Coordinates of C-alpha atoms and ligand atoms in Angstrom, one line a residue:
X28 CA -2.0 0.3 -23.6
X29 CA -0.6 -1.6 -26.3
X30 CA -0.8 -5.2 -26.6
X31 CA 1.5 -7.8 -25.7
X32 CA 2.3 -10.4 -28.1
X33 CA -0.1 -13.6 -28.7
X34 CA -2.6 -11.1 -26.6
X35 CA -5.5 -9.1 -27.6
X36 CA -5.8 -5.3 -27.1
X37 CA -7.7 -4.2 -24.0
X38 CA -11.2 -2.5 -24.2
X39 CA -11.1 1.1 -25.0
X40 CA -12.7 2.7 -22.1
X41 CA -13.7 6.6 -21.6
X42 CA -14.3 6.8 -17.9
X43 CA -16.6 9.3 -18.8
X44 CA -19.3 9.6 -15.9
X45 CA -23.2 8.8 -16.7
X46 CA -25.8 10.0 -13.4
X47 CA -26.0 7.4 -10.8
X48 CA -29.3 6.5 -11.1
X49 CA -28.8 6.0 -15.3
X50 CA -28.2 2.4 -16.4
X51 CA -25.1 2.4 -17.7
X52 CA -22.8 -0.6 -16.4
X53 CA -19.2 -0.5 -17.2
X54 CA -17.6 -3.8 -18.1
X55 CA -14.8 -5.3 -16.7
X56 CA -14.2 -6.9 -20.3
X57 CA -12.5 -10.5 -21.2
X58 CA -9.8 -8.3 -23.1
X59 CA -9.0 -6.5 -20.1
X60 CA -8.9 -9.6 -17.6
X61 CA -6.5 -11.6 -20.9
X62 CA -4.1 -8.7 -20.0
X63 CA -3.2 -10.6 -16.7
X64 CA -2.0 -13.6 -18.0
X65 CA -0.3 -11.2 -20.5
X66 CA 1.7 -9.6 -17.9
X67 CA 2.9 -12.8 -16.4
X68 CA 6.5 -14.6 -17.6
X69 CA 5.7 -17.8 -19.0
X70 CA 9.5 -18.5 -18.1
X71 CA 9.0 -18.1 -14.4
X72 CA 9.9 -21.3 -12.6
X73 CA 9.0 -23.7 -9.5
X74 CA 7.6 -21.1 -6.6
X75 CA 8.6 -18.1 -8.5
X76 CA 6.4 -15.1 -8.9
X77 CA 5.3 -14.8 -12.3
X78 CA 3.7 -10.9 -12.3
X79 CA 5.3 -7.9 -12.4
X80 CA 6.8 -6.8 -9.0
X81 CA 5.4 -3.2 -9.2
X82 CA 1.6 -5.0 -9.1
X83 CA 2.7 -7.3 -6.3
X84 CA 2.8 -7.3 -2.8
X85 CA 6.1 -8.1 -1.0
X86 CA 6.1 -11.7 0.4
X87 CA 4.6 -11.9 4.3
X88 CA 6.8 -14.2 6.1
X89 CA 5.7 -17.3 7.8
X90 CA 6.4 -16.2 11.0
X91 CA 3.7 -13.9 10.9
X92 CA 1.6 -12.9 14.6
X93 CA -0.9 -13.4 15.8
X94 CA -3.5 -10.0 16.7
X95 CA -6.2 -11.9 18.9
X96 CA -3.3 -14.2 20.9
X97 CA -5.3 -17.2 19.7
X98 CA -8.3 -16.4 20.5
X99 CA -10.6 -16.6 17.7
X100 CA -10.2 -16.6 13.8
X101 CA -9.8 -12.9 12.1
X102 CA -10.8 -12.1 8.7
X103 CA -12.9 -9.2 6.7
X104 CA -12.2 -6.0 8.6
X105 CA -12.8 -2.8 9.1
X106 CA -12.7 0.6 10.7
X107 CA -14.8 3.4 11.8
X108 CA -15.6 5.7 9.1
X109 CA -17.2 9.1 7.9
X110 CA -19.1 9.4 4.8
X111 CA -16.1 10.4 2.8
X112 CA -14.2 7.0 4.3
X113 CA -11.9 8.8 6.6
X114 CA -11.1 7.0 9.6
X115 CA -11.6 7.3 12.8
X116 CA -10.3 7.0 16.5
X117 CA -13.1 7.8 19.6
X118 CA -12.1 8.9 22.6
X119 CA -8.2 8.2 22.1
X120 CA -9.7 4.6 20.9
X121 CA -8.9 3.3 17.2
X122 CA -11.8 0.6 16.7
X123 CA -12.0 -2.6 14.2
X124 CA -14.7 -4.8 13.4
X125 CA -13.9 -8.0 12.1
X126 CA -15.1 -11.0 10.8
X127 CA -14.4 -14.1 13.3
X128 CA -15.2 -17.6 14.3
X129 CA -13.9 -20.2 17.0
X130 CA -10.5 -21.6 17.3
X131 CA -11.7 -24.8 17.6
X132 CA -13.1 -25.1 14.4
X133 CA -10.9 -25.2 11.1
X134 CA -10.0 -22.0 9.5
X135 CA -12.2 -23.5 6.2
X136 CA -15.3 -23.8 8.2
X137 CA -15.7 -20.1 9.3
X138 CA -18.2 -19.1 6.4
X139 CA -21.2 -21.0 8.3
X140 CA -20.3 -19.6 11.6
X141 CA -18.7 -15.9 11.0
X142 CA -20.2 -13.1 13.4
X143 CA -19.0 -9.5 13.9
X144 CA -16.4 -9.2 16.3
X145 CA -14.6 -6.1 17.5
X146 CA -11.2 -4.8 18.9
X147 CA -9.6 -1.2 20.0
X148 CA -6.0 0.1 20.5
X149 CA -4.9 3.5 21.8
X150 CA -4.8 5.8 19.1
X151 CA -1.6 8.0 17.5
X152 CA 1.0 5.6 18.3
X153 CA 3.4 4.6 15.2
X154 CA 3.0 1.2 14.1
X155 CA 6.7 0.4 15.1
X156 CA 6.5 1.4 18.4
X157 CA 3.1 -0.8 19.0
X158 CA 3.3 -4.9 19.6
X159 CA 4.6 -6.9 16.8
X160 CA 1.2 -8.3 16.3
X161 CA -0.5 -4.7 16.1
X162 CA -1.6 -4.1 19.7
X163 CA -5.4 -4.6 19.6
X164 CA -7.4 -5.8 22.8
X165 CA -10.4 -8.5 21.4
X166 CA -13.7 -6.7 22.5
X167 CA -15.9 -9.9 21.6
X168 CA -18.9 -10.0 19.8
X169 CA -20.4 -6.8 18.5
X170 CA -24.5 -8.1 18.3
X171 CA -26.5 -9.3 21.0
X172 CA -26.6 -12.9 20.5
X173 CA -29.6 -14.1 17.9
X174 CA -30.6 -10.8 16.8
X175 CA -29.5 -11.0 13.4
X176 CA -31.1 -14.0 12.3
X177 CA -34.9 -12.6 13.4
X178 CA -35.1 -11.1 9.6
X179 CA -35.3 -14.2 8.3
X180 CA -39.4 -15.7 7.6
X181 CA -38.0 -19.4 7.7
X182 CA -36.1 -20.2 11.5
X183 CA -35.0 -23.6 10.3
X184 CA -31.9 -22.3 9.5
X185 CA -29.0 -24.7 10.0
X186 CA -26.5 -21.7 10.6
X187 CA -26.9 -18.4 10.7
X188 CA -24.0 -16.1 10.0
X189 CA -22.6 -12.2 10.1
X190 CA -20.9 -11.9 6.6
X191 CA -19.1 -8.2 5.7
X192 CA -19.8 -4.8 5.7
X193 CA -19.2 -1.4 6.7
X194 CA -19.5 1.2 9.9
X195 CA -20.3 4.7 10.1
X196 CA -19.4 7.2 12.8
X197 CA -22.1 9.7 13.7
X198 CA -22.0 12.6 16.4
X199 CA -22.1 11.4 19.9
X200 CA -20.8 8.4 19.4
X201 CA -23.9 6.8 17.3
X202 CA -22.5 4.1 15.0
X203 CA -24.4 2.3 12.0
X204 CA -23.4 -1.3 11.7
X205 CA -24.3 -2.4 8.1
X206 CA -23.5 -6.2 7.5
X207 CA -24.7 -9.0 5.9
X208 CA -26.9 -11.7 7.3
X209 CA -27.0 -14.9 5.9
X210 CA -29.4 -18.3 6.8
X211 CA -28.2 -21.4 5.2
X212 CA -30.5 -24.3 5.3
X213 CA -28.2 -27.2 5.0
X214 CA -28.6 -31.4 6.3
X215 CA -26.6 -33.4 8.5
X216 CA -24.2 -34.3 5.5
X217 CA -23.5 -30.4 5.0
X218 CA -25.3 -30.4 1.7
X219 CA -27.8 -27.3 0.9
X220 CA -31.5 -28.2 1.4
X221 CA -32.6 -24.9 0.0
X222 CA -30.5 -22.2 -0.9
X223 CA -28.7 -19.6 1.1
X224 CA -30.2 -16.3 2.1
X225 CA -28.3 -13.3 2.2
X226 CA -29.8 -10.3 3.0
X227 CA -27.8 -6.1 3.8
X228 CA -28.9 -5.2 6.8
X229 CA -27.7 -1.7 9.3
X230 CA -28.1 -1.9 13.0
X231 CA -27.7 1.0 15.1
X232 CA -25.7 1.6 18.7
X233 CA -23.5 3.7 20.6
X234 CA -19.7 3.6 21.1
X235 CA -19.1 4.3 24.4
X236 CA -15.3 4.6 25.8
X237 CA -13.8 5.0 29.3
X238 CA -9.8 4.7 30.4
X239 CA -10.2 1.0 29.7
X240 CA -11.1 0.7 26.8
X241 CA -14.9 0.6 24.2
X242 CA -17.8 -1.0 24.3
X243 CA -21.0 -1.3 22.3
X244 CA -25.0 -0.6 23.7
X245 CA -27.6 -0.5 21.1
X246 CA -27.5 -2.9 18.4
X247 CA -31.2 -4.4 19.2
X248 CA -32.7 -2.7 15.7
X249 CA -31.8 -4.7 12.9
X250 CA -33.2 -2.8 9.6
X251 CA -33.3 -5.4 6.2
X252 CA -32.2 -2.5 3.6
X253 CA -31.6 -5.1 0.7
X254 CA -32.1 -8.6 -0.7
X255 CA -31.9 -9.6 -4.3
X256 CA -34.1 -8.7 -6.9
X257 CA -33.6 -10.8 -9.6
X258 CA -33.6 -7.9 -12.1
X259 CA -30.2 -6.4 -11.5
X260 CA -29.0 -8.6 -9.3
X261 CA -28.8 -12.2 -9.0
X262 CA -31.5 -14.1 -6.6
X263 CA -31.4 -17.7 -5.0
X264 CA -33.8 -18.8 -7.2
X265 CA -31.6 -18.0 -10.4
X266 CA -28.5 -19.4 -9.0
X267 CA -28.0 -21.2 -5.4
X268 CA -24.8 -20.5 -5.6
X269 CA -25.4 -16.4 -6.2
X270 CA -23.3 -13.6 -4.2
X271 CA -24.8 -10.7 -2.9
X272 CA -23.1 -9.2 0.5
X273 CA -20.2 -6.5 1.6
X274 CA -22.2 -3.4 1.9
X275 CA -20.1 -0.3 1.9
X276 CA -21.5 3.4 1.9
X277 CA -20.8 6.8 1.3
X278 CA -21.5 10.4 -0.2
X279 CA -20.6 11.6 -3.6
X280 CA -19.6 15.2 -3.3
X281 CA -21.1 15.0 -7.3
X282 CA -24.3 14.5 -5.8
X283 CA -24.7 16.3 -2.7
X284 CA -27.7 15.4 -0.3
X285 CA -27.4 11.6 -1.1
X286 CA -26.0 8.5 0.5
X287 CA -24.6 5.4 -1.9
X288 CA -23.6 2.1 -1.2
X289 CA -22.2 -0.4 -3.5
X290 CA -21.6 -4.1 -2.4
X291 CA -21.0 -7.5 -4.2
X292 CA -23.7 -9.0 -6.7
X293 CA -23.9 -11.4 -9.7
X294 CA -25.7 -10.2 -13.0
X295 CA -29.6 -11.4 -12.4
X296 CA -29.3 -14.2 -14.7
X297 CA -30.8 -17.9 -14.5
X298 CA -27.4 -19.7 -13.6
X299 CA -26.1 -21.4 -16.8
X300 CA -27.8 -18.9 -19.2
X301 CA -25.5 -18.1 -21.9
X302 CA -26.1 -14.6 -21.3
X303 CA -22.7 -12.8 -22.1
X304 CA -22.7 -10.5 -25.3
X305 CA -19.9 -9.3 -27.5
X306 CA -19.7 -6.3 -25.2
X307 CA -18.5 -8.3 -22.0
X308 CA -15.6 -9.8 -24.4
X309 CA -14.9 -6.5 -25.5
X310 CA -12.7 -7.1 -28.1
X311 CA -11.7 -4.2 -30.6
X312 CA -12.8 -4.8 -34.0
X313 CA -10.4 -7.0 -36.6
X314 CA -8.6 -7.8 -33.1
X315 CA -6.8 -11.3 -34.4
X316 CA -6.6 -12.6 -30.8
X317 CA -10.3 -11.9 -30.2
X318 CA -12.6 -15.1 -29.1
X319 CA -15.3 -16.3 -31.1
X320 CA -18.9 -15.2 -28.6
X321 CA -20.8 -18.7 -29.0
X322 CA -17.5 -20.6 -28.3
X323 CA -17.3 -18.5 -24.6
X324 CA -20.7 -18.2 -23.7
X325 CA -21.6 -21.4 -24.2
X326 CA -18.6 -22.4 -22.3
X327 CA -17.9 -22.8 -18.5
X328 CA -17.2 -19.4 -18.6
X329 CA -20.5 -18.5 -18.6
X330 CA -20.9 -19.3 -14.9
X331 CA -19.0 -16.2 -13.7
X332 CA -21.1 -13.3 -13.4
X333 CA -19.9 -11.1 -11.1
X334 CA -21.3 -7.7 -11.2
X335 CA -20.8 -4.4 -8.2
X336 CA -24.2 -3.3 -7.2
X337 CA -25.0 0.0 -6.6
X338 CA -27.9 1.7 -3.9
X339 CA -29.1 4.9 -2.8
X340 CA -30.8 5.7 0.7
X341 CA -34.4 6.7 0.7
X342 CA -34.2 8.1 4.1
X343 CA -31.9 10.1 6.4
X344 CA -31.3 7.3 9.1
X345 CA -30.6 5.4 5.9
X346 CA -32.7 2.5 7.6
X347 CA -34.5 2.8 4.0
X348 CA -32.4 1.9 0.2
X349 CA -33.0 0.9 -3.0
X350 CA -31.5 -0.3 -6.3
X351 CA -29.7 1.6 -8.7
X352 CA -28.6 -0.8 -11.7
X353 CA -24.6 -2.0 -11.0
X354 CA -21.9 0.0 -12.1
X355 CA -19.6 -2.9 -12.9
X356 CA -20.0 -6.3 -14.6
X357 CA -18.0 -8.9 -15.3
X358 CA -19.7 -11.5 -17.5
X359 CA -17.6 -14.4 -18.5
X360 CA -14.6 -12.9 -16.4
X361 CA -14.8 -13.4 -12.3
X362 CA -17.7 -14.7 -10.6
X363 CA -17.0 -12.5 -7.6
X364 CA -15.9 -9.0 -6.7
X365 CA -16.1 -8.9 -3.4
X366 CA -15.9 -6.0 -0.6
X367 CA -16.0 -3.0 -3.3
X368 CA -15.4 0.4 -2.2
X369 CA -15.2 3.7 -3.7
X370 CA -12.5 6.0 -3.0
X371 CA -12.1 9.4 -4.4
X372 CA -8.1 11.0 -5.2
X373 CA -7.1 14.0 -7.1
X374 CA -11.0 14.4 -8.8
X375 CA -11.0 10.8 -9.8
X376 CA -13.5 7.9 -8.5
X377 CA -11.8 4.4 -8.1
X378 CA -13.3 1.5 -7.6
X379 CA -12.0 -1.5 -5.6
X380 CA -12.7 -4.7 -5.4
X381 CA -11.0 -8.1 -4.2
X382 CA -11.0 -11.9 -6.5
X383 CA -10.0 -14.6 -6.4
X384 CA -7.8 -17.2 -8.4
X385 CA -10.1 -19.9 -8.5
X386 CA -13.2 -17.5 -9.2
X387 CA -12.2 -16.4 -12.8
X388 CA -14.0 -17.7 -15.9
X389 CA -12.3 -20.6 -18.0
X390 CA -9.6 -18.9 -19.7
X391 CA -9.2 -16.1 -17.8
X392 CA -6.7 -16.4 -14.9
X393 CA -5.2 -13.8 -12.2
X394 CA -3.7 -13.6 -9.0
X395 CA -5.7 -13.2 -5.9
X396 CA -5.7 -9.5 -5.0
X397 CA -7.3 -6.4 -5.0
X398 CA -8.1 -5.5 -8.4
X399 CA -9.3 -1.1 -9.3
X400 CA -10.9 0.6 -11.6
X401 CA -10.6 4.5 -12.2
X402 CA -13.3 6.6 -13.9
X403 CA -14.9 10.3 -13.5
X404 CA -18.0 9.4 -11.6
X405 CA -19.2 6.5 -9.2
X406 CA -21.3 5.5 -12.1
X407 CA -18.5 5.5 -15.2
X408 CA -17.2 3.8 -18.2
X409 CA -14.2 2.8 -15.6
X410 CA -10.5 2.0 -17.0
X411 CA -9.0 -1.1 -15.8
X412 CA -5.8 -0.3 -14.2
X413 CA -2.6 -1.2 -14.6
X414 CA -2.2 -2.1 -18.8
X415 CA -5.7 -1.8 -18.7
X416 CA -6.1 -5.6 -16.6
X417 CA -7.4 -4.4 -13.5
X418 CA -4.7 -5.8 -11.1
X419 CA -4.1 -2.8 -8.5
X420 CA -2.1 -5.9 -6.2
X421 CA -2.0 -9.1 -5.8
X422 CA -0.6 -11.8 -4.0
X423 CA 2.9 -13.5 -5.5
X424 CA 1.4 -15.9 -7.6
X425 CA 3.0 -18.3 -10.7
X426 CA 0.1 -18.5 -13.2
X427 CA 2.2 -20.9 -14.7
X428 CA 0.9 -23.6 -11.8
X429 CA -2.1 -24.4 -10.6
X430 CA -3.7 -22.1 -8.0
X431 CA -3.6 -25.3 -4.9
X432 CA -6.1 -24.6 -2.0
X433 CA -5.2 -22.4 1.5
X434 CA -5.7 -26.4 3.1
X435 CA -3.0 -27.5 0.4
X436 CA -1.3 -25.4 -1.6
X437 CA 0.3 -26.5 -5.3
X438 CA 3.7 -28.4 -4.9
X439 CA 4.9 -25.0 -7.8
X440 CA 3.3 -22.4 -6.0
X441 CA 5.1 -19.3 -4.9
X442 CA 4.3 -19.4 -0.6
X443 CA 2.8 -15.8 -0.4
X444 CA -0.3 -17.0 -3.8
X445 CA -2.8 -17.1 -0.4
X446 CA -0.8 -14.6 1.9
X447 CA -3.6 -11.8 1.8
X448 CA -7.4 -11.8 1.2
X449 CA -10.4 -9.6 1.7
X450 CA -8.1 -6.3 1.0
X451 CA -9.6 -3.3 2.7
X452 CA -8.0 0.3 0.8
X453 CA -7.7 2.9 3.8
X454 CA -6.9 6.6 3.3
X455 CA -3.5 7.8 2.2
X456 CA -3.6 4.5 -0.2
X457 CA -2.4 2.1 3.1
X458 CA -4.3 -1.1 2.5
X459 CA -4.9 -4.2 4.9
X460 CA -5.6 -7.4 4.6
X461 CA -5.8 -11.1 6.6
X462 CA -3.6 -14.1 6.3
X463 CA -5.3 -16.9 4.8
X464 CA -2.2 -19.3 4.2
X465 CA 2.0 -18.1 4.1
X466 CA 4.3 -21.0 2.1
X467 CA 4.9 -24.3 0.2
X468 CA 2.7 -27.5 0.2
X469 CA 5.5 -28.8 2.3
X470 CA 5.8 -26.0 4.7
X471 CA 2.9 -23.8 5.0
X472 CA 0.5 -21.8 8.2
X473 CA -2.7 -21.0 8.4
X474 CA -3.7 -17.4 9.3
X475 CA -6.8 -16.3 10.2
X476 CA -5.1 -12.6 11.7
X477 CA -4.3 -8.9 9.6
X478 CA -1.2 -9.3 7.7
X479 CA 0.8 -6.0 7.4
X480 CA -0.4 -3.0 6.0
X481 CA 0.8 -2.1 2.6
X482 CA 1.0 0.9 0.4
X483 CA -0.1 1.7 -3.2
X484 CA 0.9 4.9 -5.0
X485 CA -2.5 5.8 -6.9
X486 CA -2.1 7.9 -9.9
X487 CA -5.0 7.4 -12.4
X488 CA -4.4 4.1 -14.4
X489 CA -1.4 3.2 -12.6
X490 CA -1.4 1.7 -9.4
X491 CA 1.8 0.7 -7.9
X492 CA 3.2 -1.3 -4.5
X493 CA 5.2 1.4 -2.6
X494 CA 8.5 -0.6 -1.8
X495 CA 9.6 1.9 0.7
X496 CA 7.0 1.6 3.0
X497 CA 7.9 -0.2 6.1
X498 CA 10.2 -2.9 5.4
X499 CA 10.8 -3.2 1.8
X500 CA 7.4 -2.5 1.2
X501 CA 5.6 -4.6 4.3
X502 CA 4.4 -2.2 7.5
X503 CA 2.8 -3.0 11.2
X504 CA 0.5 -6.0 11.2
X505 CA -3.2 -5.7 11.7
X506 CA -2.0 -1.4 11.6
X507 CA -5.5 0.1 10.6
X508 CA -4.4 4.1 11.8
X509 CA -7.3 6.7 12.1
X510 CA -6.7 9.7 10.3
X511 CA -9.1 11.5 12.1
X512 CA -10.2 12.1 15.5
X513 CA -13.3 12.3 17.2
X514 CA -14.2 13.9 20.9
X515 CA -17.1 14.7 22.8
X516 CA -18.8 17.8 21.1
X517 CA -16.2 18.1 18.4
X518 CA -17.4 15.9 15.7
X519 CA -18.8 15.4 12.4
Ligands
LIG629 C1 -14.5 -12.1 1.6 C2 -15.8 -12.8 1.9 C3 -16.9 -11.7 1.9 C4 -17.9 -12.2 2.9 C5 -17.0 -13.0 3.8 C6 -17.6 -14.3 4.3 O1 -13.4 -12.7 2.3 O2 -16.1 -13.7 0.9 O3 -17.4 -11.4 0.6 O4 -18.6 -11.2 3.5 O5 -15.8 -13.4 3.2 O6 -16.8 -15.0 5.2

């Protein structure tokens, strides 16, 4: 890519592919991330988006419905997958988990309460002949109550939550649950009293389906596979406020016989360090738009540390992992990149991962959105996409305004900036999403349901919203197809 005027050039990156268990980390550089703001139209006015169209999603409307009929809050979800992240139905049953809390508490308060909840739909009908709202039945919680808070040595937690993840179909209707448990330990005012622990965690059960519908046995195992190490990956001692969560696992046809997972983590520094190097800004040499290193890392920007983790099974019920050093940083750039997945197309290894707005370093700004990275290898020097910034899609957004909140957006901001979240790529390039807030700071709605499936054309470095997908570009609601089937006797 060539750069855009007043901007720096983008990292030069090779996507060649290093071993997985070498310690090479890609960067997810400040010159790539400035490339957002380069693509946006510093002319674009009041509630206008400011990004390219072919990067962003259409707008969901307001009228949006609702997939649980009120019932509880929706979020992070997922389907049933194989190790190569096909998807699948059971039984004539397509199955979800989801993220989800009570109605009666506000949509900002889920964090603390979040468990796994699940829901099923006959399987092979098209999305516009199913409900408006997608057609799911709520199956309720997926854990016995309390079980997955016994890993944790200190039971004074105040809350105790169910945070993202990942399930695996196995013959005979044997599923792997991994998820993320999290204690927080907080006072009567809400503040922490010590910081939160989040540990990956896989439970197993059994999928069992009858003319009705599914339901869950099982489930009473709960394995700890990971908690931070401080070495690679950021630890509640170095930072209360560090990120480590979103499990997601699968095999590398590279590297037959094993089973990775990556999920979200922050570079192991001690919060505040001014840890990031001339490599994390990335900018090409004599580059006049280049930023001077002590000026960045001494600034706020040093706070935002996001890195992808990466972990390889030591056993065959994978009930056993360990570390591999992460494949991506980005130092001085995002503090989070949340729910990353790998996903494999035409020989090539991509890499996504959702931010946020509000979680990119001081002077560095983006829409929230799914952002990818393309490389040879699940362990590569992975190319941004999209001009070399990263954005694969993301919300219509005017970086021109401030960001606003979901509880109260900007009086300037385009009504779709919070319309999707927590992004979830599915084979054939669909991708879903949930609702967090649709509209204006005069007229908005709170989510907390799927929003409608999209589609991105994936070829290499460019990543594109397909526009004739569904209508103009928006499909079903809450539409999370299986491509793949599985009966009794007849599966993987
Ligand atoms: C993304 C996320 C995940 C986490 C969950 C907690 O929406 O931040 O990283 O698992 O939400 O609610």
């Amino acid at each position: 890519p060539r750069a855009v005027e007043g901007f720096p050039e983008p990292t030069v990156h090779s996507q060649v592919a290093y071993p997985p268990d070498s310690d090479f980390t890609s960067r997810w550089t400040r010159a790539d991330a400035r490339q957002l703001k380069a693509m946006s139209d510093p002319a674009a006015g009041p509630r206008e988006n400011s990004m390219p169209e072919e990067y962003t999603a259409p707008t969901v409307p307001i009228s949006f419905p609702d997939m649980s009929g009120g019932r509880v809050w929706v979020w992070d979800s997922w389907p049933l997958t194989d190790s190569n992240a096909d998807q699948y139905s059971y039984k004539g049953w397509e199955v979800i988990f989801s993220l989800v809390a009570d109605r009666n508490l506000g949509f900002d308060d889920r964090h603390t309460y979040a468990k796994l909840g699940y829901f099923f739909r006959k399987a092979g009908i098209p999305a516009d002949q199913r409900p408006e709202n997608g057609g799911w039945t709520y199956g309720g919680l997926v854990f016995p109550e309390g079980v997955s808070g016994e890993v944790f040595e200190d039971q004074s937690f105040s809350h105790q939550t169910e945070w993202s993840g990942s399930t695996r179909i196995f013959k005979g209707g044997n599923v792997k649950v991994f998820y993320t448990a999290v204690a927080f330990y907080r006072n009567a005012q809400g503040q922490d009293v010590k910081p939160a622990d989040a540990r990956i965690m896989m439970s197993p059960g059994k999928l069992k389906a009858n003319a009705k519908g599914v339901s869950f046995t099982g489930f009473e195992t709960h394995h700890e596979l990971l908690k931070p190490d401080g070495k690679w990956y950021q630890n509640g001692a170095q930072n209360p406020f560090y990120n480590f969560r979103d499990p997601f696992t699968f095999k590398d046809p590279a590297n037959p016989g094993k089973t990775y997972m990556v999920f979200e983590g922050n570079t192991a520094t001690v919060r505040g360090t001014p840890a990031c190097t001339a490599e994390d800004l990335g900018y090409r040499p004599g580059d006049p738009h280049a930023e001077d290193l002590e000026t960045v890392r001494n600034s706020n920007a040093r706070l935002q540390m996001a890195n992808v983790g990466l972990a390889v099974a030591t056993n065959d019920d994978l009930s056993s992992w360990k570390f591999l050093p992460p494949i991506l940083s980005a130092n001085c750039v995002t503090d989070q990149t949340e729910r990353p997945q790998i996903y494999m197309k035409d020989g090539k290894y991509y890499l996504f991962t959702i931010s946020h707005r509000s979680t990119f370093a001081e002077g560095i700004d983006g829409p929230e959105g799914v952002y990818a990275f393309v490389g040879n290898g699940i362990r590569s020097d992975y190319q941004p996409v999209n001009r070399g910034s990263g954005l694969a899609v993301g919300n219509p957004t005017n970086l021109n305004y401030a960001t606003g909140f979901p509880f109260d957006p900007d009086f300037n901001q385009h009504p779709g900036t919070f319309q999707a979240y927590s992004h979830y790529v599915m084979p054939g390039g669909l991708v879903q999403s949930f609702i967090d807030t649709v509209g204006t700071k005069d007229n908005f709605r709170r989510g907390g349901t799927l929003g409608p499936t999209i589609r991105l054309n994936i070829d290499g470095e460019t990543i594109t919203v397909d526009r004739s997908y569904g209508d103009g570009g928006l499909g079903g609601y809450a539409d999370i197809p299986a491509n793949r089937h599985a009966n009794p006797g007849t599966f993987i």
